C-alpha atoms as an extended CHARMM CRD file, in Angstrom:
* protein
*
       162  EXT
         1         1  UNK       CA             -0.0030000000       -0.0610000000        0.1200000000  PROA      1               0.0000000000
         2         2  UNK       CA              1.5470000000        3.3480000000       -0.9810000000  PROA      2               0.0000000000
         3         3  UNK       CA              0.5220000000        6.7380000000        0.0230000000  PROA      3               0.0000000000
         4         4  UNK       CA              1.7000000000       10.4210000000       -0.4280000000  PROA      4               0.0000000000
         5         5  UNK       CA              4.1890000000       11.8940000000        2.6510000000  PROA      5               0.0000000000
         6         6  UNK       CA              5.6520000000       15.0950000000        3.2410000000  PROA      6               0.0000000000
         7         7  UNK       CA              8.7780000000       15.8590000000        4.6390000000  PROA      7               0.0000000000
         8         8  UNK       CA              9.9650000000       19.5580000000        5.9940000000  PROA      8               0.0000000000
         9         9  UNK       CA             13.5980000000       20.2360000000        5.1410000000  PROA      9               0.0000000000
        10        10  UNK       CA             15.0680000000       23.4400000000        5.6480000000  PROA      10              0.0000000000
        11        11  UNK       CA             11.6310000000       25.1650000000        5.7920000000  PROA      11              0.0000000000
        12        12  UNK       CA             10.2010000000       23.7710000000        2.6200000000  PROA      12              0.0000000000
        13        13  UNK       CA              7.6320000000       20.8360000000        2.1720000000  PROA      13              0.0000000000
        14        14  UNK       CA              8.2730000000       18.1030000000       -0.3180000000  PROA      14              0.0000000000
        15        15  UNK       CA              6.1720000000       15.4830000000       -1.2940000000  PROA      15              0.0000000000
        16        16  UNK       CA              7.2410000000       11.5870000000       -1.6910000000  PROA      16              0.0000000000
        17        17  UNK       CA              5.3610000000        8.4160000000       -2.5940000000  PROA      17              0.0000000000
        18        18  UNK       CA              6.1470000000        6.1250000000        0.2120000000  PROA      18              0.0000000000
        19        19  UNK       CA              5.2240000000        2.2390000000        0.8410000000  PROA      19              0.0000000000
        20        20  UNK       CA              5.0070000000        0.4870000000        4.2230000000  PROA      20              0.0000000000
        21        21  UNK       CA              7.0050000000       -2.7400000000        4.1820000000  PROA      21              0.0000000000
        22        22  UNK       CA              7.2590000000       -5.0280000000        7.0050000000  PROA      22              0.0000000000
        23        23  UNK       CA             10.6260000000       -6.2700000000        8.4110000000  PROA      23              0.0000000000
        24        24  UNK       CA             11.5450000000       -8.1100000000       11.8340000000  PROA      24              0.0000000000
        25        25  UNK       CA             11.9770000000       -5.0360000000       13.4200000000  PROA      25              0.0000000000
        26        26  UNK       CA              8.6270000000       -3.6730000000       12.4480000000  PROA      26              0.0000000000
        27        27  UNK       CA              6.7490000000       -1.9260000000        9.9110000000  PROA      27              0.0000000000
        28        28  UNK       CA              9.2850000000        0.7150000000        7.7240000000  PROA      28              0.0000000000
        29        29  UNK       CA              8.3870000000        3.2660000000        4.9490000000  PROA      29              0.0000000000
        30        30  UNK       CA             10.6090000000        2.9290000000        1.6760000000  PROA      30              0.0000000000
        31        31  UNK       CA             10.5090000000        6.1750000000       -0.5620000000  PROA      31              0.0000000000
        32        32  UNK       CA              9.0180000000        4.6470000000       -4.0340000000  PROA      32              0.0000000000
        33        33  UNK       CA              9.3920000000        8.1240000000       -5.7090000000  PROA      33              0.0000000000
        34        34  UNK       CA             10.1000000000       11.6560000000       -5.2340000000  PROA      34              0.0000000000
        35        35  UNK       CA              6.7430000000       13.8370000000       -6.3450000000  PROA      35              0.0000000000
        36        36  UNK       CA              8.1880000000       17.4130000000       -5.8300000000  PROA      36              0.0000000000
        37        37  UNK       CA              8.1930000000       20.3550000000       -3.4240000000  PROA      37              0.0000000000
        38        38  UNK       CA              4.8040000000       21.3360000000       -2.0210000000  PROA      38              0.0000000000
        39        39  UNK       CA              3.7270000000       24.7230000000       -2.6100000000  PROA      39              0.0000000000
        40        40  UNK       CA              0.4200000000       26.1640000000       -1.1000000000  PROA      40              0.0000000000
        41        41  UNK       CA             -1.4690000000       28.6820000000       -2.4820000000  PROA      41              0.0000000000
        42        42  UNK       CA             -4.7230000000       29.9220000000       -0.8990000000  PROA      42              0.0000000000
        43        43  UNK       CA             -8.0560000000       29.5920000000       -2.4350000000  PROA      43              0.0000000000
        44        44  UNK       CA             -9.1380000000       33.1150000000       -3.6890000000  PROA      44              0.0000000000
        45        45  UNK       CA            -12.7880000000       32.2580000000       -4.9580000000  PROA      45              0.0000000000
        46        46  UNK       CA            -14.7830000000       29.3800000000       -3.9890000000  PROA      46              0.0000000000
        47        47  UNK       CA            -15.7600000000       26.3450000000       -6.8020000000  PROA      47              0.0000000000
        48        48  UNK       CA            -19.5390000000       27.0150000000       -7.5110000000  PROA      48              0.0000000000
        49        49  UNK       CA            -20.4500000000       24.0800000000      -10.1310000000  PROA      49              0.0000000000
        50        50  UNK       CA            -18.6190000000       21.4480000000      -11.7370000000  PROA      50              0.0000000000
        51        51  UNK       CA            -19.3770000000       20.6560000000      -15.3500000000  PROA      51              0.0000000000
        52        52  UNK       CA            -20.0440000000       16.9170000000      -16.5770000000  PROA      52              0.0000000000
        53        53  UNK       CA            -17.6930000000       15.4160000000      -19.2900000000  PROA      53              0.0000000000
        54        54  UNK       CA            -18.3960000000       12.6020000000      -21.8340000000  PROA      54              0.0000000000
        55        55  UNK       CA            -14.8790000000       10.7340000000      -21.1720000000  PROA      55              0.0000000000
        56        56  UNK       CA            -12.8810000000       10.1560000000      -18.0380000000  PROA      56              0.0000000000
        57        57  UNK       CA            -10.1650000000       12.5220000000      -19.2440000000  PROA      57              0.0000000000
        58        58  UNK       CA            -13.0410000000       15.6430000000      -19.5330000000  PROA      58              0.0000000000
        59        59  UNK       CA            -14.0770000000       14.7620000000      -16.0790000000  PROA      59              0.0000000000
        60        60  UNK       CA            -11.0890000000       14.7820000000      -14.4620000000  PROA      60              0.0000000000
        61        61  UNK       CA             -9.9930000000       17.8890000000      -16.1180000000  PROA      61              0.0000000000
        62        62  UNK       CA            -13.6070000000       19.6030000000      -15.0850000000  PROA      62              0.0000000000
        63        63  UNK       CA            -12.4660000000       18.6150000000      -11.5290000000  PROA      63              0.0000000000
        64        64  UNK       CA             -8.9210000000       19.9100000000      -11.7980000000  PROA      64              0.0000000000
        65        65  UNK       CA             -9.2570000000       23.3690000000      -14.0970000000  PROA      65              0.0000000000
        66        66  UNK       CA            -12.0750000000       24.9350000000      -11.3870000000  PROA      66              0.0000000000
        67        67  UNK       CA             -9.7340000000       23.9260000000       -8.4580000000  PROA      67              0.0000000000
        68        68  UNK       CA             -6.5380000000       25.7130000000      -10.3530000000  PROA      68              0.0000000000
        69        69  UNK       CA             -8.4010000000       28.7140000000      -11.1410000000  PROA      69              0.0000000000
        70        70  UNK       CA             -9.4860000000       29.0830000000       -7.4960000000  PROA      70              0.0000000000
        71        71  UNK       CA             -5.9220000000       29.5970000000       -6.3920000000  PROA      71              0.0000000000
        72        72  UNK       CA             -5.2140000000       31.9660000000       -9.3750000000  PROA      72              0.0000000000
        73        73  UNK       CA             -4.3190000000       30.0000000000      -12.0580000000  PROA      73              0.0000000000
        74        74  UNK       CA             -5.4570000000       32.0660000000      -15.6430000000  PROA      74              0.0000000000
        75        75  UNK       CA             -5.6580000000       30.4210000000      -19.3070000000  PROA      75              0.0000000000
        76        76  UNK       CA             -2.8710000000       31.1450000000      -21.3920000000  PROA      76              0.0000000000
        77        77  UNK       CA             -2.1340000000       29.5230000000      -24.9630000000  PROA      77              0.0000000000
        78        78  UNK       CA             -4.2400000000       26.2600000000      -24.2050000000  PROA      78              0.0000000000
        79        79  UNK       CA             -2.5550000000       26.1560000000      -20.6070000000  PROA      79              0.0000000000
        80        80  UNK       CA             -3.4030000000       27.2230000000      -17.1720000000  PROA      80              0.0000000000
        81        81  UNK       CA             -0.4220000000       29.4460000000      -16.1710000000  PROA      81              0.0000000000
        82        82  UNK       CA              0.0630000000       31.0820000000      -12.2970000000  PROA      82              0.0000000000
        83        83  UNK       CA              3.6330000000       32.9350000000      -11.8150000000  PROA      83              0.0000000000
        84        84  UNK       CA              5.8770000000       30.1920000000      -12.9960000000  PROA      84              0.0000000000
        85        85  UNK       CA              3.7900000000       27.2330000000      -12.5190000000  PROA      85              0.0000000000
        86        86  UNK       CA              2.0290000000       25.9110000000      -15.8330000000  PROA      86              0.0000000000
        87        87  UNK       CA             -0.6880000000       23.3230000000      -16.0550000000  PROA      87              0.0000000000
        88        88  UNK       CA             -1.0940000000       21.6410000000      -19.5050000000  PROA      88              0.0000000000
        89        89  UNK       CA             -4.6680000000       20.4470000000      -20.3580000000  PROA      89              0.0000000000
        90        90  UNK       CA             -3.7450000000       18.4230000000      -22.9200000000  PROA      90              0.0000000000
        91        91  UNK       CA             -1.1980000000       16.2050000000      -21.3120000000  PROA      91              0.0000000000
        92        92  UNK       CA             -2.6040000000       16.8850000000      -17.5960000000  PROA      92              0.0000000000
        93        93  UNK       CA              0.7270000000       17.8770000000      -16.3340000000  PROA      93              0.0000000000
        94        94  UNK       CA              1.7350000000       20.3320000000      -13.4970000000  PROA      94              0.0000000000
        95        95  UNK       CA              4.9400000000       21.6670000000      -14.0580000000  PROA      95              0.0000000000
        96        96  UNK       CA              7.2050000000       24.4580000000      -12.8990000000  PROA      96              0.0000000000
        97        97  UNK       CA              9.3550000000       26.6570000000      -14.6650000000  PROA      97              0.0000000000
        98        98  UNK       CA             13.0480000000       27.0060000000      -12.9470000000  PROA      98              0.0000000000
        99        99  UNK       CA             15.5430000000       29.5330000000      -13.1720000000  PROA      99              0.0000000000
       100       100  UNK       CA             17.2240000000       27.6820000000      -15.8350000000  PROA      100             0.0000000000
       101       101  UNK       CA             14.3640000000       27.5550000000      -17.9700000000  PROA      101             0.0000000000
       102       102  UNK       CA             13.4670000000       23.8580000000      -17.4410000000  PROA      102             0.0000000000
       103       103  UNK       CA             10.4500000000       22.2840000000      -16.2810000000  PROA      103             0.0000000000
       104       104  UNK       CA             10.0950000000       20.6330000000      -12.9790000000  PROA      104             0.0000000000
       105       105  UNK       CA              7.4870000000       18.5310000000      -11.3960000000  PROA      105             0.0000000000
       106       106  UNK       CA              4.9160000000       20.6400000000       -9.0200000000  PROA      106             0.0000000000
       107       107  UNK       CA              2.8590000000       19.9220000000       -6.3850000000  PROA      107             0.0000000000
       108       108  UNK       CA              0.0950000000       22.4020000000       -5.0050000000  PROA      108             0.0000000000
       109       109  UNK       CA             -1.0160000000       21.3590000000       -1.6210000000  PROA      109             0.0000000000
       110       110  UNK       CA             -4.8050000000       21.1740000000       -1.4080000000  PROA      110             0.0000000000
       111       111  UNK       CA             -7.2790000000       20.8890000000        1.7930000000  PROA      111             0.0000000000
       112       112  UNK       CA             -7.0770000000       17.0810000000        1.7420000000  PROA      112             0.0000000000
       113       113  UNK       CA             -4.7360000000       16.2270000000       -0.8510000000  PROA      113             0.0000000000
       114       114  UNK       CA             -1.8800000000       17.4160000000       -3.3750000000  PROA      114             0.0000000000
       115       115  UNK       CA             -2.3650000000       18.3660000000       -6.8740000000  PROA      115             0.0000000000
       116       116  UNK       CA              0.3140000000       16.7830000000       -8.9990000000  PROA      116             0.0000000000
       117       117  UNK       CA              0.9430000000       15.1010000000      -12.3540000000  PROA      117             0.0000000000
       118       118  UNK       CA              1.4500000000       11.9630000000      -10.3320000000  PROA      118             0.0000000000
       119       119  UNK       CA             -1.9350000000       11.9960000000       -8.4820000000  PROA      119             0.0000000000
       120       120  UNK       CA             -3.6960000000       13.4250000000      -11.7010000000  PROA      120             0.0000000000
       121       121  UNK       CA             -1.8640000000       10.3680000000      -13.8560000000  PROA      121             0.0000000000
       122       122  UNK       CA             -2.7450000000        7.6330000000      -11.2820000000  PROA      122             0.0000000000
       123       123  UNK       CA             -6.4180000000        8.5800000000      -11.3720000000  PROA      123             0.0000000000
       124       124  UNK       CA             -6.3680000000        8.4180000000      -15.0880000000  PROA      124             0.0000000000
       125       125  UNK       CA             -4.7010000000        5.3990000000      -15.2890000000  PROA      125             0.0000000000
       126       126  UNK       CA             -6.4430000000        3.4220000000      -13.0020000000  PROA      126             0.0000000000
       127       127  UNK       CA             -7.6660000000       -0.1150000000      -13.6900000000  PROA      127             0.0000000000
       128       128  UNK       CA            -11.0080000000       -1.8290000000      -12.6380000000  PROA      128             0.0000000000
       129       129  UNK       CA            -10.5360000000       -4.8020000000      -10.9580000000  PROA      129             0.0000000000
       130       130  UNK       CA            -12.6420000000       -7.8100000000      -10.2710000000  PROA      130             0.0000000000
       131       131  UNK       CA            -13.7800000000       -6.5720000000       -6.5890000000  PROA      131             0.0000000000
       132       132  UNK       CA            -15.8760000000       -3.7620000000       -6.9390000000  PROA      132             0.0000000000
       133       133  UNK       CA            -15.8480000000       -2.4070000000       -3.5740000000  PROA      133             0.0000000000
       134       134  UNK       CA            -12.1260000000       -2.7240000000       -3.4870000000  PROA      134             0.0000000000
       135       135  UNK       CA            -11.7920000000       -0.8760000000       -6.8060000000  PROA      135             0.0000000000
       136       136  UNK       CA            -14.4090000000        2.1500000000       -5.5950000000  PROA      136             0.0000000000
       137       137  UNK       CA            -12.7870000000        2.6150000000       -2.4810000000  PROA      137             0.0000000000
       138       138  UNK       CA             -9.3380000000        2.7690000000       -3.9500000000  PROA      138             0.0000000000
       139       139  UNK       CA            -10.3180000000        5.2600000000       -6.8030000000  PROA      139             0.0000000000
       140       140  UNK       CA            -12.1820000000        7.3270000000       -4.0720000000  PROA      140             0.0000000000
       141       141  UNK       CA             -8.9520000000        7.2140000000       -2.0090000000  PROA      141             0.0000000000
       142       142  UNK       CA             -6.9600000000        8.3180000000       -5.2640000000  PROA      142             0.0000000000
       143       143  UNK       CA             -9.7500000000       11.6120000000       -5.8980000000  PROA      143             0.0000000000
       144       144  UNK       CA             -8.8690000000       12.4150000000       -2.0600000000  PROA      144             0.0000000000
       145       145  UNK       CA             -5.4140000000       12.2150000000       -2.3040000000  PROA      145             0.0000000000
       146       146  UNK       CA             -5.3550000000       14.5620000000       -5.2650000000  PROA      146             0.0000000000
       147       147  UNK       CA             -7.2680000000       17.0110000000       -3.4730000000  PROA      147             0.0000000000
       148       148  UNK       CA            -10.4750000000       16.9170000000       -5.9500000000  PROA      148             0.0000000000
       149       149  UNK       CA            -13.6220000000       16.9800000000       -4.7090000000  PROA      149             0.0000000000
       150       150  UNK       CA            -16.2570000000       14.7230000000       -6.5820000000  PROA      150             0.0000000000
       151       151  UNK       CA            -19.5500000000       14.2030000000       -5.8750000000  PROA      151             0.0000000000
       152       152  UNK       CA            -21.3430000000       10.8320000000       -5.8460000000  PROA      152             0.0000000000
       153       153  UNK       CA            -23.1930000000       10.9770000000       -9.0110000000  PROA      153             0.0000000000
       154       154  UNK       CA            -19.6860000000       12.1810000000      -11.0480000000  PROA      154             0.0000000000
       155       155  UNK       CA            -17.8800000000        9.5650000000       -9.1020000000  PROA      155             0.0000000000
       156       156  UNK       CA            -20.3590000000        6.8700000000      -10.3070000000  PROA      156             0.0000000000
       157       157  UNK       CA            -20.0950000000        7.9550000000      -13.8370000000  PROA      157             0.0000000000
       158       158  UNK       CA            -16.2610000000        8.1640000000      -13.7640000000  PROA      158             0.0000000000
       159       159  UNK       CA            -16.2640000000        4.3750000000      -12.5650000000  PROA      159             0.0000000000
       160       160  UNK       CA            -18.4900000000        3.1660000000      -15.1230000000  PROA      160             0.0000000000
       161       161  UNK       CA            -16.5320000000        4.9780000000      -18.0470000000  PROA      161             0.0000000000
       162       162  UNK       CA            -13.6420000000        2.8100000000      -16.8170000000  PROA      162             0.0000000000
């Protein structure tokens, strides 16, 4: 079972994907992947209504875009941009332009989770198994870890399209 953990190093928060491994001395956390530095933005406005979509990608984008716009992102050339943060809606990636003009993975702290490329792709690439209850619980957990508020009707529609 893997989950997202944050560490505070030199006053900055960093997000990691960790997995719990059982050893003779007890459970240990093993870092599976570095996700990026966590940036916290205050919500400037509330999200009013979420549009429905026809595909899972559209549904996910209709959840992500209002969340980012509430934090100050503006549309610019098919991307959402805020300061040096860029959300590419075609690839569903969130990155930060660094000083040497390269794009680095970015993580934005949300109320209950983290908006990042990893969390978005994990939802988009989710595969249904044979156990409905386990799958639904896992997918709901992924939405929460991504910091996306999804209503029951939209969740059922998303799950049925898998």
